[in-house]
Coordinates of C-alpha atoms in Angstrom, one line a residue:
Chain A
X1 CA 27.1 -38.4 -120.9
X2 CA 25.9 -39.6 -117.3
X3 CA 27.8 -42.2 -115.7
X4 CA 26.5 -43.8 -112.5
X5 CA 29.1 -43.3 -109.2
X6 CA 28.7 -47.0 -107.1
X7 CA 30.5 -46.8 -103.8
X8 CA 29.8 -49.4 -101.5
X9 CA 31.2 -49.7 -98.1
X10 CA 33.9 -47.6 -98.6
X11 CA 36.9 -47.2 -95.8
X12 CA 39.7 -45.4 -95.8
X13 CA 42.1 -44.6 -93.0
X14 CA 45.2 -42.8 -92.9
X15 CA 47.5 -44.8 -89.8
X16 CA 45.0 -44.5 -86.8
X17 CA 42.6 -42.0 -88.1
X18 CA 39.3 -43.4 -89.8
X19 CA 38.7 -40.6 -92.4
X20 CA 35.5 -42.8 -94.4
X21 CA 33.7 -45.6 -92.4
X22 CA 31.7 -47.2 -94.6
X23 CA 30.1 -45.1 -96.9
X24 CA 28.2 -46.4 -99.4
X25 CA 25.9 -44.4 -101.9
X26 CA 24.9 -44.5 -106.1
X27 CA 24.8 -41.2 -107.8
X28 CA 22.1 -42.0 -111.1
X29 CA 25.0 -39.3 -112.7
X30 CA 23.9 -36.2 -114.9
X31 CA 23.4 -33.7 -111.9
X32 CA 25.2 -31.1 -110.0
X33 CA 25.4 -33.3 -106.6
X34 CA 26.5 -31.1 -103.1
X35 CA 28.8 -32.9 -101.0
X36 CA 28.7 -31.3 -97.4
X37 CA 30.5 -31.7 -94.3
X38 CA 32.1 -30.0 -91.8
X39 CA 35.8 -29.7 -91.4
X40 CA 37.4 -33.2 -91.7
X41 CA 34.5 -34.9 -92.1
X42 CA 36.0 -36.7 -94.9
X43 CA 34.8 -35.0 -98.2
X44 CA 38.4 -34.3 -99.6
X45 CA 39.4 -38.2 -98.7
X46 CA 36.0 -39.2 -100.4
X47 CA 36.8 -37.4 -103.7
X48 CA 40.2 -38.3 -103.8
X49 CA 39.0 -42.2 -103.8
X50 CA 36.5 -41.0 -106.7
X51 CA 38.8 -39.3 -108.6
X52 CA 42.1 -42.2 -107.9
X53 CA 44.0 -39.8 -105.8
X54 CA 43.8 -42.5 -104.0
X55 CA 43.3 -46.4 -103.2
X56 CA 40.5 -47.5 -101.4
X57 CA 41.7 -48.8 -98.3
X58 CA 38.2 -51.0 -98.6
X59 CA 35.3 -51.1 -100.0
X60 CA 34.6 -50.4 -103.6
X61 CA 34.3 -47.5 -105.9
X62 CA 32.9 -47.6 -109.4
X63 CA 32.4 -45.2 -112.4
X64 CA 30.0 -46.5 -114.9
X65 CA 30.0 -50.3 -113.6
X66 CA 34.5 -50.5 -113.5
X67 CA 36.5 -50.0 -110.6
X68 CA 38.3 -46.2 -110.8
X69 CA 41.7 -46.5 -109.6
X70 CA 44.2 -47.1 -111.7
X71 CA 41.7 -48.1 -114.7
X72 CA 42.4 -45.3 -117.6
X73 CA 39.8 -46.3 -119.2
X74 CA 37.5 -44.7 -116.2
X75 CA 40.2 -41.5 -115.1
X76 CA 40.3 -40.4 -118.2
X77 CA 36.7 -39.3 -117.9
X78 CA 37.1 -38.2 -114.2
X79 CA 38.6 -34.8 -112.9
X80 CA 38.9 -34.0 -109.5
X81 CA 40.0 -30.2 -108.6
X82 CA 41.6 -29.2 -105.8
X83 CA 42.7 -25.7 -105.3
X84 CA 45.1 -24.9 -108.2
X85 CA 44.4 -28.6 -109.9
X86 CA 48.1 -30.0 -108.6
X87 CA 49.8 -27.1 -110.9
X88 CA 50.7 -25.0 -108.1
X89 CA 54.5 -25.7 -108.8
X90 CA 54.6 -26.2 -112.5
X91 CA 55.5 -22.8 -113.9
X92 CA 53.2 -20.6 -115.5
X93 CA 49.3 -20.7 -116.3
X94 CA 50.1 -21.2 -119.7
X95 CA 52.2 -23.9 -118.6
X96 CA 49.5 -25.5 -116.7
X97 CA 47.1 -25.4 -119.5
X98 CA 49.9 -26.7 -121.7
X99 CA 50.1 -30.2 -119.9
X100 CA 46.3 -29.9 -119.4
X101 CA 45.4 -29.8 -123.3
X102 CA 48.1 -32.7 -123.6
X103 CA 46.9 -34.9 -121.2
X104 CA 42.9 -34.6 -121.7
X105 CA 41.7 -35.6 -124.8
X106 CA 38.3 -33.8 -124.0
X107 CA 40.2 -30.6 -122.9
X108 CA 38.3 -27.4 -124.9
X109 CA 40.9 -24.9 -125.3
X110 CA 38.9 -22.3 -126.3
X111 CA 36.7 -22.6 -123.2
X112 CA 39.9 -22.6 -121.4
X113 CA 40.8 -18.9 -122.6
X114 CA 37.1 -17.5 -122.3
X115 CA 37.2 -18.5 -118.8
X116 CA 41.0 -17.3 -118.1
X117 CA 39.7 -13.9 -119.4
X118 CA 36.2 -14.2 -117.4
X119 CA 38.4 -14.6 -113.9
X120 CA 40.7 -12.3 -115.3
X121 CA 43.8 -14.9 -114.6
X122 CA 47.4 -13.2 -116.1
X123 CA 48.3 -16.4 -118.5
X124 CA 52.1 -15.3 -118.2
X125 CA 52.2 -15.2 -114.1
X126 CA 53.5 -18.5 -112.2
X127 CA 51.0 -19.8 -110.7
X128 CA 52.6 -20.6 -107.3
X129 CA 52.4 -16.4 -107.3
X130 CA 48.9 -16.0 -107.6
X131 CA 47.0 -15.3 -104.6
X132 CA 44.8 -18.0 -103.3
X133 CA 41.4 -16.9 -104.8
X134 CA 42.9 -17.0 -108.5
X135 CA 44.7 -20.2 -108.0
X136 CA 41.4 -21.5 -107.1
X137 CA 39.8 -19.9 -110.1
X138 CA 42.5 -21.3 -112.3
X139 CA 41.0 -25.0 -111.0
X140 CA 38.1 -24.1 -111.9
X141 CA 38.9 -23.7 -115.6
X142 CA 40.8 -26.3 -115.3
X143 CA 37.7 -28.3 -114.2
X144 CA 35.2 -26.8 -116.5
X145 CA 37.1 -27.1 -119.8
X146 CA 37.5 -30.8 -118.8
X147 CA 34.8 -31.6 -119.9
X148 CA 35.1 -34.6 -117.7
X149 CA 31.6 -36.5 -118.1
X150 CA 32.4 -37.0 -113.7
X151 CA 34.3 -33.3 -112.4
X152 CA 34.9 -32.8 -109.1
X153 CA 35.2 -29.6 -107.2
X154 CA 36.7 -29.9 -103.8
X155 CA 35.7 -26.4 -102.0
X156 CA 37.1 -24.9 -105.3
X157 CA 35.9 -21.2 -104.2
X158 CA 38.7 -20.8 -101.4
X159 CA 40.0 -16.9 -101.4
X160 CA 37.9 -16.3 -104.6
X161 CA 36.0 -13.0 -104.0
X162 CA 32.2 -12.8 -104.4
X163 CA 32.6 -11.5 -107.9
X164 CA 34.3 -14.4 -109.2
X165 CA 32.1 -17.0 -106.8
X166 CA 29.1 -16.0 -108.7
X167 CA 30.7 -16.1 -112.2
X168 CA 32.0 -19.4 -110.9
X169 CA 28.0 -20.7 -110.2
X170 CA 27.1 -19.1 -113.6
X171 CA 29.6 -20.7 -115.4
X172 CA 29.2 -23.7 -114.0
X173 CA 25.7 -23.6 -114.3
X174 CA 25.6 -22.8 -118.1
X175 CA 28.5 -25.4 -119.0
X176 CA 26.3 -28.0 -117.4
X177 CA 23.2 -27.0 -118.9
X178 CA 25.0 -27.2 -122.7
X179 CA 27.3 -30.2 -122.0
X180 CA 25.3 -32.5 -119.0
X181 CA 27.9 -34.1 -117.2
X182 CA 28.0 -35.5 -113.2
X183 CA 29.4 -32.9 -111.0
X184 CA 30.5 -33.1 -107.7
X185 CA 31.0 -30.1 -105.3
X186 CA 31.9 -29.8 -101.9
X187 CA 31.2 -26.6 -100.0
X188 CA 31.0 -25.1 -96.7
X189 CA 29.3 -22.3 -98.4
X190 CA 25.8 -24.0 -98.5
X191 CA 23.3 -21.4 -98.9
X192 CA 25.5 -19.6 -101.3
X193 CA 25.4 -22.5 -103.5
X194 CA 23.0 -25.0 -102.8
X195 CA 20.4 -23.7 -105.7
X196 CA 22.7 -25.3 -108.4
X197 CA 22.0 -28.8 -106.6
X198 CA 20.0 -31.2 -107.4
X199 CA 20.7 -33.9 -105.1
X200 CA 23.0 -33.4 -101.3
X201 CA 24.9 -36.0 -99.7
X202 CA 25.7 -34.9 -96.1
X203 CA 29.4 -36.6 -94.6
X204 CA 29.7 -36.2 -90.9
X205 CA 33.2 -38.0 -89.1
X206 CA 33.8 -40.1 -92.0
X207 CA 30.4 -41.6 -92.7
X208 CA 27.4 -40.3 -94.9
X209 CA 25.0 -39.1 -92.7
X210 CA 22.5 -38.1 -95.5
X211 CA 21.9 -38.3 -99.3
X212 CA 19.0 -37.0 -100.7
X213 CA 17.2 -34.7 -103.4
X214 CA 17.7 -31.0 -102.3
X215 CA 13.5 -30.3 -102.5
X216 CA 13.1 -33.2 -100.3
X217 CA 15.9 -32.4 -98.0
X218 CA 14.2 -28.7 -98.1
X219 CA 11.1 -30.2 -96.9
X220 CA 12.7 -31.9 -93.9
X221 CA 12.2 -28.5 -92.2
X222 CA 9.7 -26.0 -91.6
X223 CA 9.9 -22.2 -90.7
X224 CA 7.0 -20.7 -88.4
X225 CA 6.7 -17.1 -88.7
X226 CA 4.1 -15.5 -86.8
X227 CA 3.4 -13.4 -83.5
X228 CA 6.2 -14.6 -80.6
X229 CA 3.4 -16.1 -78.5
X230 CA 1.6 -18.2 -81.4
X231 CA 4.7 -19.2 -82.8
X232 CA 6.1 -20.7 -79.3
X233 CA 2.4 -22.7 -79.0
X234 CA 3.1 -23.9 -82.4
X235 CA 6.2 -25.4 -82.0
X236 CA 6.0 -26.7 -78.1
X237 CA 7.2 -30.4 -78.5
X238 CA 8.9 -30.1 -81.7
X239 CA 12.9 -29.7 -82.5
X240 CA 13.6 -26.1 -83.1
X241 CA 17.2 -25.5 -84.7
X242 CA 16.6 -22.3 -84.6
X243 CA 15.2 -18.4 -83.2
X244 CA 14.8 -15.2 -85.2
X245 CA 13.1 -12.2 -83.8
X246 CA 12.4 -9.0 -84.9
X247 CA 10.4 -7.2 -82.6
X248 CA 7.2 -9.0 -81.1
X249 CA 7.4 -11.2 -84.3
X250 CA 9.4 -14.8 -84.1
X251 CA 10.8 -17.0 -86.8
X252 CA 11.0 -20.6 -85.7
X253 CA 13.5 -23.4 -87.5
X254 CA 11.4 -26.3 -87.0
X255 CA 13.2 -29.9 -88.3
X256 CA 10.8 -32.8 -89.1
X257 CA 7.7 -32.5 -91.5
X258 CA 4.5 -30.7 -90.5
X259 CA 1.2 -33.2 -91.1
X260 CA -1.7 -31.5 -92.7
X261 CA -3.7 -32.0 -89.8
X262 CA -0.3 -29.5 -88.2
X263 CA -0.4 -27.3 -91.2
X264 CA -3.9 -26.6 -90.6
X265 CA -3.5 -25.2 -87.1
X266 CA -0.8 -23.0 -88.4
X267 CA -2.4 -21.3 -91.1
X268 CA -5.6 -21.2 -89.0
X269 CA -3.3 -19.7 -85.7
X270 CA -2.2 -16.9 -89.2
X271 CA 1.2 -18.5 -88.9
X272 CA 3.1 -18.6 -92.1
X273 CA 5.2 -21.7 -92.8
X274 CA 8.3 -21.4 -95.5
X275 CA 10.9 -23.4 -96.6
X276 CA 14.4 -23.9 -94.4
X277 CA 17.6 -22.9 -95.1
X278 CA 19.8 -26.1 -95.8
X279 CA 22.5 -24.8 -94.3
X280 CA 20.4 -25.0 -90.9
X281 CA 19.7 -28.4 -91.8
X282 CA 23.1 -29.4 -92.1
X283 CA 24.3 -27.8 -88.9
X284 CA 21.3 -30.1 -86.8
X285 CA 22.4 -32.8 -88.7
X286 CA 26.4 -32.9 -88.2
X287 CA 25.7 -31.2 -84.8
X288 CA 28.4 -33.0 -82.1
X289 CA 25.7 -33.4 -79.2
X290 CA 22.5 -33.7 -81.6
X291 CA 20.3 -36.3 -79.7
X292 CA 18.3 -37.5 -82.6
X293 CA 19.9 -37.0 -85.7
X294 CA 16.6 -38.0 -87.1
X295 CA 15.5 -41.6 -88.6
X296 CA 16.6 -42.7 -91.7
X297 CA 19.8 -40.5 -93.0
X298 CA 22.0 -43.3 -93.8
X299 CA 21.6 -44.2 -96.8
Chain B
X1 CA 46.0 -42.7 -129.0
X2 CA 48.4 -45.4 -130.6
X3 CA 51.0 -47.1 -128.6
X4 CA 54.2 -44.9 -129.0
X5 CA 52.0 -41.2 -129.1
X6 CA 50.7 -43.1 -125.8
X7 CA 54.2 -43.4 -124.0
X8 CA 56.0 -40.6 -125.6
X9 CA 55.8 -37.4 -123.2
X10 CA 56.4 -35.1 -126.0
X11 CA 55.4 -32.2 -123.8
X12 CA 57.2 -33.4 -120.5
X13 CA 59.9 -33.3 -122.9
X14 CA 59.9 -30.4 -124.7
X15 CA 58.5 -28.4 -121.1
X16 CA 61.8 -29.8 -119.6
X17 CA 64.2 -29.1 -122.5
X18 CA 63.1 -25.7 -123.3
X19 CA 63.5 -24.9 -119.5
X20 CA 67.1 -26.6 -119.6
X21 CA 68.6 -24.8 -122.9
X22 CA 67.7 -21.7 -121.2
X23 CA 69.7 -22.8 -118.3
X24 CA 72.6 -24.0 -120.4
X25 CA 73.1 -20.8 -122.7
X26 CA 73.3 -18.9 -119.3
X27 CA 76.1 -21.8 -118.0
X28 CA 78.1 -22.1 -121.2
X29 CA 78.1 -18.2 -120.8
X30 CA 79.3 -17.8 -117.1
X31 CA 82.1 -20.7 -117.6
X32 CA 83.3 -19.4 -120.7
X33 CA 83.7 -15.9 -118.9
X34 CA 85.5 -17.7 -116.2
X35 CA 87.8 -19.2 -118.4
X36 CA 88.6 -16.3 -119.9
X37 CA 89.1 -14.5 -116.9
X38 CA 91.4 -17.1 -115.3
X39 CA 92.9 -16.8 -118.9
X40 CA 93.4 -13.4 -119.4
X41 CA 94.6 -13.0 -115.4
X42 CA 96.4 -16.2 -114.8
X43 CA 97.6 -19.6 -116.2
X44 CA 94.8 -21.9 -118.1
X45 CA 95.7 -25.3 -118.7
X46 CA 92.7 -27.1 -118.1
X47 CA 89.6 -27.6 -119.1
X48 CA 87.3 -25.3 -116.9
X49 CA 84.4 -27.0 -118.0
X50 CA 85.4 -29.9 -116.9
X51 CA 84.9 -28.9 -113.8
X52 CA 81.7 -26.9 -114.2
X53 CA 79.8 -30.1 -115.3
X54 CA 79.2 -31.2 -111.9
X55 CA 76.4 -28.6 -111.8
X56 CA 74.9 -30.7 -114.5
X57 CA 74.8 -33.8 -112.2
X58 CA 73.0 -31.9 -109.5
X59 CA 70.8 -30.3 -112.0
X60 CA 69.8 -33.5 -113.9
X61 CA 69.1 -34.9 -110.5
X62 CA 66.4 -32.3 -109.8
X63 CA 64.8 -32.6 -113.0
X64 CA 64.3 -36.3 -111.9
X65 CA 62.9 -35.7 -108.7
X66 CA 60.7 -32.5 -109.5
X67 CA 59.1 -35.1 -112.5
X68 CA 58.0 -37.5 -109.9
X69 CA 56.9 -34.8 -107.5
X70 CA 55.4 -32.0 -109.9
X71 CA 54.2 -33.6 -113.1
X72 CA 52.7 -37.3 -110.9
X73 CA 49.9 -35.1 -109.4
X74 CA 49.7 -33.1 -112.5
X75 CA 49.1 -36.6 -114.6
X76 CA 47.0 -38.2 -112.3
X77 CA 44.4 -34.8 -111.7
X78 CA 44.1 -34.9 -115.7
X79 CA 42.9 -38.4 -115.2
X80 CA 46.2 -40.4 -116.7
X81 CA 46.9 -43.4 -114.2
X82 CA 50.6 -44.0 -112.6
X83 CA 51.2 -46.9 -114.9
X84 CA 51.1 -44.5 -118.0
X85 CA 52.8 -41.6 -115.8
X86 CA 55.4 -44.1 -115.1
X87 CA 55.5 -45.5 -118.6
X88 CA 56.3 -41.5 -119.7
X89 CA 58.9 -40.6 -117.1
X90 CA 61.0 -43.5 -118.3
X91 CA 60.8 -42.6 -121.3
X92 CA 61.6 -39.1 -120.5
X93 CA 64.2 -40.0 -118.3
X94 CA 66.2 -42.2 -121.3
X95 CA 65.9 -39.5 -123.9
X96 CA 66.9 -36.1 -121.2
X97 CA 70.2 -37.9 -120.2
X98 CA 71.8 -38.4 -123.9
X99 CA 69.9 -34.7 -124.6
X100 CA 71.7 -33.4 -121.3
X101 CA 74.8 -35.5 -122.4
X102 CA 74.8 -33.9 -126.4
X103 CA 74.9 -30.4 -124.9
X104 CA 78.5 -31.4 -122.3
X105 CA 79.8 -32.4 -125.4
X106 CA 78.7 -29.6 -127.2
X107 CA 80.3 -27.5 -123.8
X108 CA 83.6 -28.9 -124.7
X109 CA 83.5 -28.5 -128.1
X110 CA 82.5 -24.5 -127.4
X111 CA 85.6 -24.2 -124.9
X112 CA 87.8 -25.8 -127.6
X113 CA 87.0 -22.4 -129.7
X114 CA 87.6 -20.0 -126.9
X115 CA 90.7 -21.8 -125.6
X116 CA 91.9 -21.9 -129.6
X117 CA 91.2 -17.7 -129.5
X118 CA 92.9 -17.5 -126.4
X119 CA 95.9 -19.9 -127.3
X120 CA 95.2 -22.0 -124.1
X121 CA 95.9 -25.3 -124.5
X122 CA 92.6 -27.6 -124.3
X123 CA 93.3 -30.5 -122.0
X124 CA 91.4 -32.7 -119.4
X125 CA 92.8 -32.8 -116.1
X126 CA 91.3 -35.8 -114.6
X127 CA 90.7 -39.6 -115.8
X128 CA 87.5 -39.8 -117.9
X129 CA 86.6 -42.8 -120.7
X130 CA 87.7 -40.0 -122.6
X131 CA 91.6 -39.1 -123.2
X132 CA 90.4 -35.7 -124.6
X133 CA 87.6 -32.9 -125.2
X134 CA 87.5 -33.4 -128.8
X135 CA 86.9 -37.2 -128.6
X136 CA 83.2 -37.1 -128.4
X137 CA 81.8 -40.2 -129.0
X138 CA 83.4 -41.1 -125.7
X139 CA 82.6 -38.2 -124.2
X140 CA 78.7 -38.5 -125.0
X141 CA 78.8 -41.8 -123.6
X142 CA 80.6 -40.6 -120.5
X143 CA 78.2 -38.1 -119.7
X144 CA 75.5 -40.2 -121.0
X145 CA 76.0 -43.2 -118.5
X146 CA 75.9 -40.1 -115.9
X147 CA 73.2 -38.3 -116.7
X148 CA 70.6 -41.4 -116.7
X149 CA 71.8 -42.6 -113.3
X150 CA 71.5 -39.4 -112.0
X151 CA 68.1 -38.8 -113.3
X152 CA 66.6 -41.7 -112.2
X153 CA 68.2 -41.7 -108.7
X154 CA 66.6 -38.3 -108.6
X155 CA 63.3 -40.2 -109.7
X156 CA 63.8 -42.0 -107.3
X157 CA 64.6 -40.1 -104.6
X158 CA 61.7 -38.1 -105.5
X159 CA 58.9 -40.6 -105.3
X160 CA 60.7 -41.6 -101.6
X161 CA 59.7 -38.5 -100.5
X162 CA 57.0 -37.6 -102.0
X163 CA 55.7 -41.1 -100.2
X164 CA 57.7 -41.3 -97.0
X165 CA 58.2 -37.0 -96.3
X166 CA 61.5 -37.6 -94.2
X167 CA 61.5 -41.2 -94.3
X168 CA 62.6 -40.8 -97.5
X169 CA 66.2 -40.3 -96.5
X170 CA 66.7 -44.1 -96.6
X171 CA 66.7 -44.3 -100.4
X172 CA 69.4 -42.3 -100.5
X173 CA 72.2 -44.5 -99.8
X174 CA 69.9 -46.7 -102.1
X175 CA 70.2 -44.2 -105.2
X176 CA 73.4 -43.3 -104.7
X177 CA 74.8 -47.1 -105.8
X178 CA 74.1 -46.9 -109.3
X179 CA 75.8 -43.1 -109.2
X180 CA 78.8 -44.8 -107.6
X181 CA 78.8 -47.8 -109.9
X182 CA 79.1 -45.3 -113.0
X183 CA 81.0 -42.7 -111.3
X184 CA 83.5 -45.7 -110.3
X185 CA 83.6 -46.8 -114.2
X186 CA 84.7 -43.0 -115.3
X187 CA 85.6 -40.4 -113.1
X188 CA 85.1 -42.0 -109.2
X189 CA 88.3 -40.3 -107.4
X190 CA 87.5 -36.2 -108.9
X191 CA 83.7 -36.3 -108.1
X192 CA 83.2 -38.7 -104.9
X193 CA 86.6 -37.6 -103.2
X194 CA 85.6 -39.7 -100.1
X195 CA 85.0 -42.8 -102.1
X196 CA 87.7 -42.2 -104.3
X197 CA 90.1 -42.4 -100.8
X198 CA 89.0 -45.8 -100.9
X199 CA 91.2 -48.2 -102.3
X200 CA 90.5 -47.5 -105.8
X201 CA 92.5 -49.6 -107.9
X202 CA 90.7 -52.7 -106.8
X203 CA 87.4 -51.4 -108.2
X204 CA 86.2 -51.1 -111.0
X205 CA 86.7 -47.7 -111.9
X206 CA 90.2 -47.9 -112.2
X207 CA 90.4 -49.6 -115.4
X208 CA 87.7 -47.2 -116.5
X209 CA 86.2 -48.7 -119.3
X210 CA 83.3 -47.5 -121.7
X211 CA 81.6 -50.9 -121.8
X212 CA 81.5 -51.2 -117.7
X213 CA 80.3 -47.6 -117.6
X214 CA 77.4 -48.1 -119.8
X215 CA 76.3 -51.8 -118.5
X216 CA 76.4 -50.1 -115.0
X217 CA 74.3 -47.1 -116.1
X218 CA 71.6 -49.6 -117.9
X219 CA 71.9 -52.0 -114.8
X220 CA 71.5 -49.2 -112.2
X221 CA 68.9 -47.6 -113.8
X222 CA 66.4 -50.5 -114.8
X223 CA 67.4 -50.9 -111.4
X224 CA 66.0 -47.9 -110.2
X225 CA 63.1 -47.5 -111.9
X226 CA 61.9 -50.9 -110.4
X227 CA 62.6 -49.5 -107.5
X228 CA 60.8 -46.0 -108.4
X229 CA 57.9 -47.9 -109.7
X230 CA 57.4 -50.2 -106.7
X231 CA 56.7 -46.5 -104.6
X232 CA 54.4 -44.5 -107.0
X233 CA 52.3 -47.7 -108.6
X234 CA 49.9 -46.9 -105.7
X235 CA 51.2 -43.7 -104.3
X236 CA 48.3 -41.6 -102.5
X237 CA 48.2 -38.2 -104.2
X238 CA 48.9 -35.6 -101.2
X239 CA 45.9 -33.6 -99.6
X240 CA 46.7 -29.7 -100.2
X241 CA 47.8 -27.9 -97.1

């Protein structure tokens, strides 16, 4: 099922602090969406709007045409995890899949247990006693046997080891790919993950700096490889976000698209151009002193 | 989901009662052996589990904050709104108090047996609505009228915090009338000794009646949840850390 996320010029604020300044997007829904930003940027106070943690201070929010907060008819097919899924305190993991099967009427039990056996989480400890990485794994199973046609993962692979990251991506990958839902994810950990998205929205002090398909996003940015001389020929003029160098050859992060008429020189100077790494992107884009941002992010 | 399976939190309930018979067979065991003891090594004329049931006041309070501030987020991450969280607690709330209230009774009822073994004689020592242990009718409704204002001042008090952190130290006063109100109808002067230095016989209390006891515990509590309502109908669910 794909339901379509409307927010339109949404603002929240908590006292004096602006944490979302009118942001306004539409997700089409049925894709794994990235949500990136850096550290209080406002992702966590954007989920918690879509999944009616909280009010919208103004601005709207809508999940398959109706307003979210407070409308059951809308939460009941929203899930928004955060660390533990708010059962940190509420006894043991069986207890927190106890309420969870009560209260979801699309909760798959038997997923739940393949998972808790896949992350390996004791089903008998509290869960205020697990360390950090499985209380974050115990979210995600939370989140996955959902089966929440909108779930939301906010930074859900805190303290979880590389191990159980990658089981993480799979399963998340496979769940989606057999039951198509909208899912949400914010990360810091871009390159790690941003193969399973489809389409990134970039949040930078409380407004939405970018949204975008990931292949275009990818294309925003070129790498030159080449001989160190060539290479800095190549990209005099142009907004370099980055150096590598390994002896006399040079790697150059170029932001902006190459023309044809630009590609042409390159292959013909044998320079080789590949894709950029988002996570460079995303750093020139939420950059504090970046003097052009480049046209057109907001959208 | 029909209307009643909708509002009835059969699993807040039976999470919270499980947890709470645990709790009671180790109480009933501890005052028992206290009773004994004072029994065997000294004089028993009272009821010591009279005295042991304010533990059950405090306790019941807790369980009504801990299902505002534990089970809310809980509700509202498996996508269930405030209005049907709210709907549930109440109902949890009016069904733990008599639950709470059937096992005092039962407390007395198990002290009778031990003080009858022992050959202690089985008497209250303070004004209740009750004029005995084994009148329990009265003594469910004692407790009863106890239970839910204590419950849902804990409610209360819960969502105040939850909402206001410290600021939440202003409801108390505010949760504390309906407590008084029933307290004063039953057993003010042994469980609010300051309040009960106040001049008691014009309250009230004093004349101790059931009916005033139970119209205070509805009144307070319909009171309270209003009150309870007003702070979690939008209440923000807290960022982690």
């Amino acid at each position: 099922m794909s339901l379509q996320v409307e927010v339109s010029d949404l603002r929240l604020t908590y006292g004096e602090t602006v944490a979302l300044d009118g942001v306004g997007f539409t997700l089409t829904g049925g894709k794994i969406y990235g949500l990136l930003g850096r550290n209080g940027s406002g992702k966590t106070s954007l989920l918690s709007v879509l999944g009616a943690f909280r009010r919208p201070g103004a601005g709207s929010v809508r999940i398959g045409g109706r307003p979210v907060f407070e409308n059951a008819a809308v939460t009941r097919q929203t899930c928004l995890i955060r660390e533990a899924g708010e059962a940190s305190a509420i006894g043991t993991v069986n207890d927190a899949l106890y309420f969870a099967e009560a209260l979801r009427s699309t909760w798959d039990a038997a997923y739940a247990e393949r998972l808790l056996d896949a992350f390996q989480i004791p089903r008998r400890k509290n869960v205020a006693a697990l360390s950090l990485g499985k209380r974050s794994a115990l979210g995600v199973v939370l989140g996955l046997a959902s089966r929440a046609p909108v779930t939301m993962f906010d930074e859900s692979y805190l303290g979880m080891d590389a191990p159980s990251r990658y089981a993480f991506y799979e399963e998340l990958l496979a769940d989606f790919m057999a039951h198509p839902r909208t899912v949400i994810m914010s990360t810091h950990l871009i390159e790690e993950v941003s193969s399973l998205f489809e389409e990134i929205l970039i949040i930078d002090r409380g407004r939405l700096v970018l949204h975008e398909q990931s292949e275009a996003l990818r294309g925003r940015g070129v790498s030159v490889t080449g001989p160190e001389e060539e290479v800095g020929r190549f990209v005099a003029g142009l907004t370099v976000l980055g150096d590598k160098r390994l002896g006399r050859t040079r790697s150059a992060m170029v932001y902006g698209e190459l023309g044809e008429e630009r590609r042409g020189k390159a292959l013909a100077a044998g320079l080789e151009l590949g894709p950029i790494a988002i996570q460079d992107l995303f750093v020139h884009l939420t950059a504090r002193k970046t003097p052009d941002a480049g046209p057109g992010e907001r959208s | 989901m029909n209307g009643l399976a909708a509002i009835f939190p059969r699993r807040l309930l039976a999470a919270n009662l499980y947890f709470t018979l645990i709790v009671y067979a180790i109480f009933v065991v501890v005052v028992m052996g206290v009773a004994v003891a004072i029994g065997v090594f000294g004089d028993l004329e009272t009821s010591v589990w009279e005295r042991a049931v304010q533990a059950a006041r405090w306790y019941v309070l807790v369980i009504g904050i801990t299902v505002v501030r534990l089970y809310l987020p809980v509700y509202v991450a498996h996508g269930r709104t405030r209005r049907e969280f709210a709907g549930q607690a109440a109902v949890f709330m009016l069904l733990f108090a008599p639950a709470v209230s059937a096992l005092t009774a039962l407390g007395y009822l198990l002290e009778g047996l031990v003080y009858r073994l022992g050959g202690w004689p089985h008497q209250i020592a303070d004004r209740h609505l009750f004029g005995g242990p084994g009148q329990v009718p009265l003594v469910l409704a004692e407790y009863w009228a106890q239970y839910l204002v204590w419950v849902s001042a804990g409610a209360l008090l819960g969502a105040a915090f939850y909402r206001l952190s410290t600021g939440g130290v202003l409801l108390i006063p505010v949760a504390a009338v309906p407590v008084i109100l029933v307290h004063s109808a039953t057993d003010l002067i042994q469980v609010l000794p300051i309040i009960g230095r106040l001049p008691t016989p014009d309250l009230p209390g004093t004349t101790g009646t059931t009916g005033m006891a139970i119209t205070a515990a509805i009144g307070g509590c319909a009171l309270v949840f209003a009150l309870t309502w007003a702070f979690i109908r939008d209440m923000p669910i807290r960022n982690l850390g």
